[in-house]
Coordinates of C-alpha atoms in Angstrom, one line a residue:
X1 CA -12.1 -27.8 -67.6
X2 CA -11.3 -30.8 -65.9
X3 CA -9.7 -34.0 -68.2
X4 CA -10.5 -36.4 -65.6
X5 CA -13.3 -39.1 -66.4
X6 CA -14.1 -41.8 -64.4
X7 CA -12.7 -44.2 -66.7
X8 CA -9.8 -42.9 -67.1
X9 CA -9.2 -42.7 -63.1
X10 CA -10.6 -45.5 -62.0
X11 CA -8.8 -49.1 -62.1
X12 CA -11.4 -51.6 -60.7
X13 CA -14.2 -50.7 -63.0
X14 CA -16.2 -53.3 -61.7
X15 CA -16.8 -50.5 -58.6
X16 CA -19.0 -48.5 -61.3
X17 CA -20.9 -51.4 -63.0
X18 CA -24.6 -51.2 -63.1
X19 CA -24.5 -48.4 -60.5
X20 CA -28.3 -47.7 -59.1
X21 CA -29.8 -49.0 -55.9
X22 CA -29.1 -52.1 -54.2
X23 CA -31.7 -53.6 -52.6
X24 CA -32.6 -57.2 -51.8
X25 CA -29.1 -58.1 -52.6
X26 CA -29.8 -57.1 -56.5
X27 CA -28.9 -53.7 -58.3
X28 CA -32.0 -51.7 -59.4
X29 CA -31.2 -50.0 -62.9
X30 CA -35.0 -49.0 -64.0
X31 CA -35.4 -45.7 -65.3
X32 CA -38.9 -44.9 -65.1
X33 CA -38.3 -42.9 -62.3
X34 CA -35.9 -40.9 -64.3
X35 CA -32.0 -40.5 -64.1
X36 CA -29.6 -37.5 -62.0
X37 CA -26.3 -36.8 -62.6
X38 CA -23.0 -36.6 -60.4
X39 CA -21.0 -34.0 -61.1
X40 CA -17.6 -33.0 -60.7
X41 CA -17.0 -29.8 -58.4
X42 CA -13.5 -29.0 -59.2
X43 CA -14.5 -29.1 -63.1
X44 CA -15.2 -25.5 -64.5
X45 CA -18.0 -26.7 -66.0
X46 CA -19.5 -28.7 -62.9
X47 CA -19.5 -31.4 -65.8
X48 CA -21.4 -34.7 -65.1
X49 CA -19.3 -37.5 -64.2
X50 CA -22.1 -40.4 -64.3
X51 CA -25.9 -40.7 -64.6
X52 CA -27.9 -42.6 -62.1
X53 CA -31.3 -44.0 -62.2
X54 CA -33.2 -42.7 -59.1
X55 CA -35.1 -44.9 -56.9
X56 CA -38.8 -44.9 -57.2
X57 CA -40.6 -43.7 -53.8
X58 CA -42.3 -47.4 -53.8
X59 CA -39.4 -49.3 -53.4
X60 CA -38.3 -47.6 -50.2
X61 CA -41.1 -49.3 -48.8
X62 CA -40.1 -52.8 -50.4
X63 CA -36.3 -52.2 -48.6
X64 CA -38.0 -51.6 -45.4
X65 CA -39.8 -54.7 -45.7
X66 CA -36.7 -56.6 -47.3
X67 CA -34.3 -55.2 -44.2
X68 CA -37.1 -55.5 -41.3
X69 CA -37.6 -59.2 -42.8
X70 CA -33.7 -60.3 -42.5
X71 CA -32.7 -58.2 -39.4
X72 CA -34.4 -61.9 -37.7
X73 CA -32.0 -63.3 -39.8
X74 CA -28.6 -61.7 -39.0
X75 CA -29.3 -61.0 -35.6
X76 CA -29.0 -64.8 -34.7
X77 CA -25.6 -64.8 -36.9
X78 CA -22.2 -65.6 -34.1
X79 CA -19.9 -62.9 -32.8
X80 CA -17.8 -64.2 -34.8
X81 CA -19.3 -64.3 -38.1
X82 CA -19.6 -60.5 -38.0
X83 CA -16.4 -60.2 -36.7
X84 CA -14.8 -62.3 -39.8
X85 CA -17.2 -60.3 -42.3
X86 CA -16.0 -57.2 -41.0
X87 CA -12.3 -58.2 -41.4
X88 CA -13.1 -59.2 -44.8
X89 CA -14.8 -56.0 -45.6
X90 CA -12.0 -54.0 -44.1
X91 CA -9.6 -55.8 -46.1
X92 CA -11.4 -55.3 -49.6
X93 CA -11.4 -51.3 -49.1
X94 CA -8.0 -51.3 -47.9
X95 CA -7.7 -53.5 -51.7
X96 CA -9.2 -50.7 -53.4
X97 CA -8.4 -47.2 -51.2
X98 CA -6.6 -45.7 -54.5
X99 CA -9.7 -45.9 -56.5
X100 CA -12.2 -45.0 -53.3
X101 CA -9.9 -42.1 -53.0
X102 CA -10.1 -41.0 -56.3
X103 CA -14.4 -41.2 -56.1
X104 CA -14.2 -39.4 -53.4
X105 CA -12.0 -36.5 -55.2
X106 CA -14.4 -36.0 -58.2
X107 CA -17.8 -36.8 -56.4
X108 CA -17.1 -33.7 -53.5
X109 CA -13.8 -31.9 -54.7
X110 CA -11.5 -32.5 -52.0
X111 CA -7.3 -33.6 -52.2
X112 CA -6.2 -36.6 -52.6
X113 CA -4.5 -36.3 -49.2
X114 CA -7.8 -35.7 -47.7
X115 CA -9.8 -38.1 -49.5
X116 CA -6.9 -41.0 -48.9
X117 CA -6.9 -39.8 -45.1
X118 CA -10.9 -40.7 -45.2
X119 CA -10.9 -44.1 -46.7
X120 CA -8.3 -45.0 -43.9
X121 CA -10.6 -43.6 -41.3
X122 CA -13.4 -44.9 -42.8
X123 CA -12.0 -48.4 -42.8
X124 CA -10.7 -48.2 -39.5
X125 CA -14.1 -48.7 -38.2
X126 CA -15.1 -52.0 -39.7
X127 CA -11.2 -53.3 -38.6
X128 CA -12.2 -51.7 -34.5
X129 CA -15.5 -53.3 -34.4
X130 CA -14.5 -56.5 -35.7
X131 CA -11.7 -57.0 -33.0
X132 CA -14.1 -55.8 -30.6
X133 CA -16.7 -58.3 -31.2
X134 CA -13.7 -60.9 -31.1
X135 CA -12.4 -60.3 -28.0
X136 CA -15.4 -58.5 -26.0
X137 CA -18.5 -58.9 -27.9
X138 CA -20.0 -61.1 -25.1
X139 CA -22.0 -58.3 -23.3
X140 CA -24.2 -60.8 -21.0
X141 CA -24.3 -59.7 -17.2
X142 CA -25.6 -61.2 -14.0
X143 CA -26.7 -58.6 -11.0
X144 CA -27.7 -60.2 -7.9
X145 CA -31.0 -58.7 -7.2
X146 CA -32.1 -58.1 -3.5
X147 CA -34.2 -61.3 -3.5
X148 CA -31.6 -64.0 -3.0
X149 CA -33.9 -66.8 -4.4
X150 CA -33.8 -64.3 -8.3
X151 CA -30.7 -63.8 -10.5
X152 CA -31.0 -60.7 -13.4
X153 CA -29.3 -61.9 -16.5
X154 CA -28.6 -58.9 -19.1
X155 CA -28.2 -58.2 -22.7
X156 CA -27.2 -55.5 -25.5
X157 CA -29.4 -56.9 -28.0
X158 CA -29.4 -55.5 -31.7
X159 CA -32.2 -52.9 -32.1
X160 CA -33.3 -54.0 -35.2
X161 CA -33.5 -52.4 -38.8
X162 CA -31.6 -49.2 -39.0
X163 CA -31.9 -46.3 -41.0
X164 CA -28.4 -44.5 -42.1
X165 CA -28.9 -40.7 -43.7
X166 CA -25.6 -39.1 -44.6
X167 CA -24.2 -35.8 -45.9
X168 CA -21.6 -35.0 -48.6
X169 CA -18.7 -33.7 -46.7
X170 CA -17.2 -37.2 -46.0
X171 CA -19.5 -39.5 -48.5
X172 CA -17.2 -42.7 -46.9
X173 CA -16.1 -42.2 -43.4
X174 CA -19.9 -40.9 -42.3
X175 CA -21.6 -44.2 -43.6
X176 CA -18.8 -46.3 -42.4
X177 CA -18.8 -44.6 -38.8
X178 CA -22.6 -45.5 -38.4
X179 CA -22.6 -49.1 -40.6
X180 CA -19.6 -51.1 -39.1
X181 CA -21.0 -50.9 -35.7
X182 CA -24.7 -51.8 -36.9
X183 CA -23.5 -54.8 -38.7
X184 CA -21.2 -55.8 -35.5
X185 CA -24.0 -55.9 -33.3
X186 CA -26.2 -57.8 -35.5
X187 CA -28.4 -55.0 -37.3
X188 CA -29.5 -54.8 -40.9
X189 CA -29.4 -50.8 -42.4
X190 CA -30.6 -48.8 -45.1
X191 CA -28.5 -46.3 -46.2
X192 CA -29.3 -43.3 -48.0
X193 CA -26.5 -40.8 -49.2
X194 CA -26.7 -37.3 -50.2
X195 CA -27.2 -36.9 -54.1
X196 CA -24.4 -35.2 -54.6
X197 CA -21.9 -37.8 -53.4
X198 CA -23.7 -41.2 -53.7
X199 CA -20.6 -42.9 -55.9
X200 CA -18.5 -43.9 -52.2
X201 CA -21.6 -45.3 -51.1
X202 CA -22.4 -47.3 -54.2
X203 CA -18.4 -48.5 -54.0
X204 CA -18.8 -49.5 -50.4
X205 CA -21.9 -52.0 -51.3
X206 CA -20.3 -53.3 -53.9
X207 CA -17.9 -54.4 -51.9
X208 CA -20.2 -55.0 -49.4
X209 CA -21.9 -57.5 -51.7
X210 CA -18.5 -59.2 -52.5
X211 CA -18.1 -60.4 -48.9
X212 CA -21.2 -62.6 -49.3
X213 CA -23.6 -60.9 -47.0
X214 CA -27.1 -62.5 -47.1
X215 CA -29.4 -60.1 -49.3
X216 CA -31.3 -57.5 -47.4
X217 CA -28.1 -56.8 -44.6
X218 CA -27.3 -53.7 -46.6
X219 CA -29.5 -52.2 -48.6
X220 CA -28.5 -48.6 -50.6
X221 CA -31.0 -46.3 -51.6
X222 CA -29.8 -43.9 -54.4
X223 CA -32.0 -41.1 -55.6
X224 CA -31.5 -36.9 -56.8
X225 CA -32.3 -34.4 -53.8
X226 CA -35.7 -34.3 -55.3
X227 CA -36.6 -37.3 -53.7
X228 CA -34.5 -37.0 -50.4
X229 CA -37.9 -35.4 -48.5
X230 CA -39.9 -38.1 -49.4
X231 CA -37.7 -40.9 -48.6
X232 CA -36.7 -39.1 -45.2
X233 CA -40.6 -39.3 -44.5
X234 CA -40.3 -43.0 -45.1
X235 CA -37.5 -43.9 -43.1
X236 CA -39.2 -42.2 -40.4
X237 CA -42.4 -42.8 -40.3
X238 CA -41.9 -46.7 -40.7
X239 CA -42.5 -48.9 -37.8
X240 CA -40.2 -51.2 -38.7
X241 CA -36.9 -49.4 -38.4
X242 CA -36.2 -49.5 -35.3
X243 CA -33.4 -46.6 -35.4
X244 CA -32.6 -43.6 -37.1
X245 CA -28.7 -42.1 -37.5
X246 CA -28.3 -39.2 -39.3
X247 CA -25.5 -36.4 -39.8
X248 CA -26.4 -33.2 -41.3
X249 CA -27.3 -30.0 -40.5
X250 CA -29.6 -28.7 -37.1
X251 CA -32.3 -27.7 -39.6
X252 CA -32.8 -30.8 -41.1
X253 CA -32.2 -33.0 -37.6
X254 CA -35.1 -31.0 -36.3
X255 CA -37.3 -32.2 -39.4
X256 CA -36.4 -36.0 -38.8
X257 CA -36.5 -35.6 -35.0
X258 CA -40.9 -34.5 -35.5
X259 CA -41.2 -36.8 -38.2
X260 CA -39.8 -39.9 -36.4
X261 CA -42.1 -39.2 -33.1
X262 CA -44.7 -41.3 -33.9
X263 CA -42.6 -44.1 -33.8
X264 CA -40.7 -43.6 -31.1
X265 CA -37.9 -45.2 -32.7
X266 CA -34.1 -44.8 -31.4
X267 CA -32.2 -41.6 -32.8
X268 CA -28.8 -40.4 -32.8
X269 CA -28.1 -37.3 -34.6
X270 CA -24.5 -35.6 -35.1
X271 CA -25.3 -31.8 -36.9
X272 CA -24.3 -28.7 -36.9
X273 CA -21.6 -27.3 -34.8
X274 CA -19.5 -23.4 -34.4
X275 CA -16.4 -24.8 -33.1
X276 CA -14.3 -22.2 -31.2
X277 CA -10.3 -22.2 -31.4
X278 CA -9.0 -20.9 -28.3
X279 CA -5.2 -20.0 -28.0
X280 CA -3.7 -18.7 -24.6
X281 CA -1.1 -16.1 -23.7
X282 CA 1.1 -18.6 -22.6
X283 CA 1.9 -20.7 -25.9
X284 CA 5.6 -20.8 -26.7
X285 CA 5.6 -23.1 -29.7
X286 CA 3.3 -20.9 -32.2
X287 CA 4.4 -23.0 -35.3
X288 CA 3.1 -26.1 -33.7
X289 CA 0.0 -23.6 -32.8
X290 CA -0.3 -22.5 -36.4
X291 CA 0.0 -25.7 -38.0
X292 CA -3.0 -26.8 -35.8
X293 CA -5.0 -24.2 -36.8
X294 CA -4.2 -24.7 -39.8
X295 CA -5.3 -28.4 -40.1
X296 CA -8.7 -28.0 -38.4
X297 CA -10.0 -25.0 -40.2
X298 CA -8.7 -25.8 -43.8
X299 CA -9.0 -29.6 -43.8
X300 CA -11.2 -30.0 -46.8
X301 CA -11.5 -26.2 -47.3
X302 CA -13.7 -25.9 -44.1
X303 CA -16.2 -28.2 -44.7
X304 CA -16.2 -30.2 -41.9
X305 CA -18.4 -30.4 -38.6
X306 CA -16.3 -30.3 -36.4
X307 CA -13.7 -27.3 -38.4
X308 CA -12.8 -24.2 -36.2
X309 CA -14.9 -21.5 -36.9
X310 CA -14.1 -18.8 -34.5
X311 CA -10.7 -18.4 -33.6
X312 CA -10.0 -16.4 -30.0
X313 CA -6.4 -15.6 -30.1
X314 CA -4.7 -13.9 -26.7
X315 CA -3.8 -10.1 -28.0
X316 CA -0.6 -11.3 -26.8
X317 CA 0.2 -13.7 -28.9
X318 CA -2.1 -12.4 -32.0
X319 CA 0.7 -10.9 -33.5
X320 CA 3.1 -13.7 -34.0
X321 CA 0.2 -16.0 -34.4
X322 CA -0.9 -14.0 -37.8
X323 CA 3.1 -13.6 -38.6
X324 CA 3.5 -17.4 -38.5
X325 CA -0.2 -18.1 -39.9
X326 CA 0.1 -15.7 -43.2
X327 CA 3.1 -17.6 -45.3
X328 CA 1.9 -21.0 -45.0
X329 CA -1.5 -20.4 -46.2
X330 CA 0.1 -18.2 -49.0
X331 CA 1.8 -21.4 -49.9
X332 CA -1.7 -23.8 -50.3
X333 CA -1.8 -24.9 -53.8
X334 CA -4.9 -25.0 -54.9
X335 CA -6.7 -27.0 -57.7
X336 CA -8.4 -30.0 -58.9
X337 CA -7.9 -32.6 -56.3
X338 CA -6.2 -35.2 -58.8
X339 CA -3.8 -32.7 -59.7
X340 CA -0.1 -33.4 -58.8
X341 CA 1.0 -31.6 -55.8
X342 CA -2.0 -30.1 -55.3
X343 CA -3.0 -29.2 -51.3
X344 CA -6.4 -28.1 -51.0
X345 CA -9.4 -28.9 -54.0
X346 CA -12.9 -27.2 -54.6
X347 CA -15.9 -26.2 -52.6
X348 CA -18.8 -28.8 -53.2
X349 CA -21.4 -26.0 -55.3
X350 CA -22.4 -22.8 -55.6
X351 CA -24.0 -22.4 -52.4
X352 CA -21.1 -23.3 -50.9
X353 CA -19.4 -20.4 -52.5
X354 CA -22.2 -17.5 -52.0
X355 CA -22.3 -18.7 -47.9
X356 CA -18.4 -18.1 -47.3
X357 CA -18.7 -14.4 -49.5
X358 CA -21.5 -13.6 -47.7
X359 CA -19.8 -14.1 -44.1
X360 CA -16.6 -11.9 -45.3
X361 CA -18.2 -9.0 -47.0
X362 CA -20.7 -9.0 -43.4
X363 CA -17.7 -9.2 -41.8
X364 CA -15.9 -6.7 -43.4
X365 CA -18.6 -4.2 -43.1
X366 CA -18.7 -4.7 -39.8
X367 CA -14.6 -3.8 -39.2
X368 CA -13.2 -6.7 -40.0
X369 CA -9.0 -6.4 -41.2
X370 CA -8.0 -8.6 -44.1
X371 CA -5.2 -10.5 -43.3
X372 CA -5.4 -12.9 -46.4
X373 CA -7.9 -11.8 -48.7
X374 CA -8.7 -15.3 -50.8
X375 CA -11.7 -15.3 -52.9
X376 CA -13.2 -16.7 -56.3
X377 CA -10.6 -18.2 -58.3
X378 CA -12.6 -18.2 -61.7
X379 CA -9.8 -19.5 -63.9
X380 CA -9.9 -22.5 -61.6
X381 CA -13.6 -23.3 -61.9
X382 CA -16.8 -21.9 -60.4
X383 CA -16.2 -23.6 -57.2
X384 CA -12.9 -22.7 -56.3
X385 CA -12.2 -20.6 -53.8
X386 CA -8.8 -19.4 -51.8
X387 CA -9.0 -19.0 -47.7
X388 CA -9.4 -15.7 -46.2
X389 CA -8.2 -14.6 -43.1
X390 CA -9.9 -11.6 -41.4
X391 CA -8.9 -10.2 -37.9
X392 CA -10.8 -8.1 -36.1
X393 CA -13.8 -9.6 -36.3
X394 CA -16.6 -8.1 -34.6
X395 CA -18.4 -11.0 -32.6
X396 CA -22.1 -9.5 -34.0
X397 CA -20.7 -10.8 -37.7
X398 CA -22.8 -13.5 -39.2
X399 CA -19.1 -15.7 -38.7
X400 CA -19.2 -15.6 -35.3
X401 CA -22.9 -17.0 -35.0
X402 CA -23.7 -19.0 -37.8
X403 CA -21.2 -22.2 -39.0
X404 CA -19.6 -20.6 -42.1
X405 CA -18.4 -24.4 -43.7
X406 CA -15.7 -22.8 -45.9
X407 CA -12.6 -21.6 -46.2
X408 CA -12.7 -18.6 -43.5
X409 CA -10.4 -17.8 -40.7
X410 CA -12.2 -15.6 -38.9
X411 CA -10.0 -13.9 -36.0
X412 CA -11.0 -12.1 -32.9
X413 CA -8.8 -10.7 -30.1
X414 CA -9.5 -11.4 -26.8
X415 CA -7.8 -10.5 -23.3
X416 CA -9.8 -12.8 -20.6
X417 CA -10.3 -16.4 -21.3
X418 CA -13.3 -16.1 -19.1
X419 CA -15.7 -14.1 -21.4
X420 CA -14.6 -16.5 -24.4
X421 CA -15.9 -19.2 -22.6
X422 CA -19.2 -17.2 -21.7
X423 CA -19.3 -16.4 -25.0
X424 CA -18.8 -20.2 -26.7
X425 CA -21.3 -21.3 -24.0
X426 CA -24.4 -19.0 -25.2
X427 CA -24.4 -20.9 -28.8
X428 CA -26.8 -23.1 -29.1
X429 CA -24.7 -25.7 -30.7
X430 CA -21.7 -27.4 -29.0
X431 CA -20.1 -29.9 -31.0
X432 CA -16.6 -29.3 -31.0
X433 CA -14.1 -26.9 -29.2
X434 CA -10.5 -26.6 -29.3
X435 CA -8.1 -25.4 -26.9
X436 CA -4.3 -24.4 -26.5
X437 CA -2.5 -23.7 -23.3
X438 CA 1.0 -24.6 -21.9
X439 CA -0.3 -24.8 -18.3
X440 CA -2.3 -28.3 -18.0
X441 CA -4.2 -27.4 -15.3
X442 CA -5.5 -24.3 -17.3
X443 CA -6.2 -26.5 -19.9
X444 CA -8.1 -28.6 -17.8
X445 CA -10.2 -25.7 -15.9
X446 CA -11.3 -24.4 -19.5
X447 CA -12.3 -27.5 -21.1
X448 CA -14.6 -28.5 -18.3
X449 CA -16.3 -25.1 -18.5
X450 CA -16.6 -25.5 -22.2
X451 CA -20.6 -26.5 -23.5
X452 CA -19.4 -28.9 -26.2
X453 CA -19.6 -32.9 -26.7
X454 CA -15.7 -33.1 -28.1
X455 CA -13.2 -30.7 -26.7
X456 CA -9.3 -31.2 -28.4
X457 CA -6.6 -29.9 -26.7
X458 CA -3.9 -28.7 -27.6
X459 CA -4.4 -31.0 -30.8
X460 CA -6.6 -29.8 -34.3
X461 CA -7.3 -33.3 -35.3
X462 CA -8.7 -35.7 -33.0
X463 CA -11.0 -37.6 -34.8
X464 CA -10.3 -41.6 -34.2
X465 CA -12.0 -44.8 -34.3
X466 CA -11.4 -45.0 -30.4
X467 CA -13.1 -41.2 -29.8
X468 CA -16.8 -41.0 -28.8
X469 CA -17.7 -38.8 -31.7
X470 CA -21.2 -36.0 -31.0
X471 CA -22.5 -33.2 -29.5
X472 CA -24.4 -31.8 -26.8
X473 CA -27.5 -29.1 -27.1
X474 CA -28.6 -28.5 -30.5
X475 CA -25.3 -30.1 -31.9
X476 CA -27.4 -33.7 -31.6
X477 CA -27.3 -36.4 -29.3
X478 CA -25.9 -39.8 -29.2
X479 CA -21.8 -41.2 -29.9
X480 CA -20.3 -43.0 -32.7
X481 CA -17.0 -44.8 -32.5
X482 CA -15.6 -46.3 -29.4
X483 CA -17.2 -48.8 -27.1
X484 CA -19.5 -46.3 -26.4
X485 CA -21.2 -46.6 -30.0
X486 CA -22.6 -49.6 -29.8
X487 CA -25.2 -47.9 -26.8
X488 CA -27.0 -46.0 -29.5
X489 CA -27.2 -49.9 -31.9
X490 CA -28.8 -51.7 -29.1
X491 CA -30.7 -51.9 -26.4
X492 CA -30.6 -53.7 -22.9
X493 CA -32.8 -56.5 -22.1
X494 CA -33.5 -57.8 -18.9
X495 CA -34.1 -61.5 -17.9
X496 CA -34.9 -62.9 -14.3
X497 CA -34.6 -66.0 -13.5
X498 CA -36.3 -67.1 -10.0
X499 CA -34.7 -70.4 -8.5
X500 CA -36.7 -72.6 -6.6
X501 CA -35.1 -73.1 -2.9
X502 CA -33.2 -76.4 -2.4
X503 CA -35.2 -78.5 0.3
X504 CA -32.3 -80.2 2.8

């Protein structure tokens, strides 16, 4: 069982004071609508870290109102402004990473390394969008139309409230990916965060609050997945938010997507993906090749979007690939992500667990080898569990067509790249791909042919502030980060202005 207690681990306790909703600029600690507990994944128990009193379904609609009422507000605030606010906000995280690190670790189970390498991602995007504003934030345009007596004058204008739903795999970096550049443009949000993971979100507003935002900018809505339905419905039926962002699974997407349609309101949607990991005959460097591999399939165990879950190594090269592959996964050490020295934490729950054993033991049955063969590791906790590696794999297995989200390395042969790439192209997702190959224009050939919104090559981690981050078919629509992320926060208005003709 796990010693660690929030406050033991936490230095600024002032992150976990009077922890509840924040709406209205004020903290809601009623009860009546009952309490939920956080727990901590890596404990052996699942033992509860904090209780939390839910949100009652009535006061979504009172945050609605509240956000709706000062998006007229903070729109009208300068380029400026925002940028400083941003700066400031930036600057408070970076203040207290340690102790968002440490949330992060016994909220969702991760390292340390990995939750440290979030709240610097996280971050970066109120630090990008703050310089932006500064130096390019002016987005009015004039186009000559073809009546030389009219000028068109153009605008990105803030869309208006906006509606932030978020997962549990990255509790930080997925609300500060979708906030910083809603705030930069001059929108007000309500963010709700999975139940599971709501203490980085509750961290972020209070820090949030400390910047002296006017109350009703931000407003947090926290509440046990009982409510989560119910407070989706809100969100999307309301008139007055004006967008909808959400990352989380195709399923789900597809629930918000109908539910939203009487309101036409904007969406962007990043969900689920079945990244493929292609490596070519002609790699010479196979540890740099490994250690890729490595770091996109086992980055917080597998549970991320955008983690390899199909890797298509050259028969070639498969050999040396597994030789290189086998001892540095031996060498993980696994435990609780506070632990000293430790590399890789927990899986969030049970579910988690029983999808990844599900996928092998289909796998095996199907011919799968077992390379590595991982598993439970019950004197670690319930929701430990070591990465497998199985070669072999028939591409019928349940691996190779549904996003496994854990720790499995699931390895098939292949001798023509061409019937990979047929193959990666019939999924119905396309998020993510990633490719290796010595010969550029190869490398150049194959990613054009590939069907996903994000291809990496010859890299496993390519996520940045500067990266248009989504997907294409039923991987979602829209892009956060880059310039390109403020399209899906605003939208263009058009102004003509007719001029009377000068009489000589």
């Amino acid at each position: 069982m796990s010693s660690y207690s929030l406050k033991s681990v936490i230095k600024n306790q002032a992150l976990l004071e009077d922890v509840g909703s924040f709406i209205n600029g004020k903290w809601i600690k009623e009860t009546t609508a009952g309490t939920f507990k956080v727990n901590d994944p890596s404990d052996s128990a699942d033992s509860s870290l904090i209780d939390i009193p839910n949100l009652a379904a009535s006061q979504v609609d009172y945050a609605i109102d509240i956000g709706h009422k000062e998006f007229y507000n903070y729109k009208a605030t300068t380029n400026t402004y925002r940028s400083s606010q941003l700066m400031k906000l930036y600057s408070k995280i970076m203040e207290n990473k340690e102790d968002l690190a440490k949330l992060i670790v016994l909220e969702n189970g991760k390292s340390m390394a990995d939750a440290s390498g979030e709240i610097a991602y996280g971050a970066s995007y109120f630090k990008y969008y703050a310089e932006y504003m500064m130096t390019q934030g002016a987005t009015d345009i004039m186009i000559q139309p073809t009546n030389p007596n009219n000028r068109i004058f153009t605008k990105k204008a803030p869309v208006g409230l906006v509606g932030i739903i978020t997962p549990w795999n990255f509790p930080f970096a997925m609300i500060t990916r979708k906030l910083s550049v809603a705030l930069a443009v001059g929108c007000t949000a309500i963010i709700k965060p999975d139940a599971q993971t709501p203490l980085s979100a509750i961290a972020l507003t209070k820090l949030i609050e400390q910047c002296g935002y006017a109350p009703g900018v931000v407003n947090l809505l926290v509440a046990s997945n009982d409510y989560t339905p119910e407070f989706g419905l809100k969100l999307c039926e309301s008139p007055k938010i004006k967008k909808l962002t959400f990352t989380g699974s195709t399923r789900v997407g597809k629930i918000l997507m109908q539910q939203s349609s009487n309101t036409l309101k904007k969406l962007s949607f990043e969900l689920g993906g079945n990244a493929p990991f292609i490596v070519c005959e002609n790699v010479k460097n196979m540890e740099y090749v490994v250690d890729h591999a490595i770091a996109s399939k086992f980055r917080g165990l597998g549970q991320t979007c955008v983690c390899a879950n199909i890797f298509y190594i050259h028969e070639k090269v498969l050999p040396e690939f597994i030789k290189v592959l086998k001892p540095k996964i031996e060498a993980f050490k696994i435990g609780h992500g506070l632990d000293e020295n430790i590399t890789h934490g927990s899986l969030i729950n049970q579910n988690a667990v029983k999808k990844v054993k599900e996928h092998v033991e289909d796998a095996v049955s199907k011919g799968a080898e077992v390379v590595i063969p991982g598993g439970s590791l019950p004197a670690l906790g319930q929701n430990f569990y070591a990465p497998t590696v199985l070669s072999n794999v028939s591409l019928d297995s349940k691996v190779c067509n549904e996003e496994t989200f854990g720790p499995l390395m699931a390895i098939v042969s292949y001798n023509d790249v061409n019937s990979v790439i047929d193959k990666v192209n019939t999924n119905s997702v396309g998020l993510a791909s990633y490719v290796f190959n010595d010969d550029i224009n190869e490398l150049f050939h194959i990613s054009e042919r590939l069907e996903t919104g994000m291809v990496s090559c010859n890299t496993g981690l390519f996520s940045d502030v500067n990266l248009p981050f989504g997907g294409v078919k039923e991987s979602g629509f829209g892009r956060e980060g880059s310039v390109f992320g403020l399209d899906d926060f605003t939208v263009i208005k058009s102004m003509i202005l007719g001029l009377q003709p000068i009489k000589n």
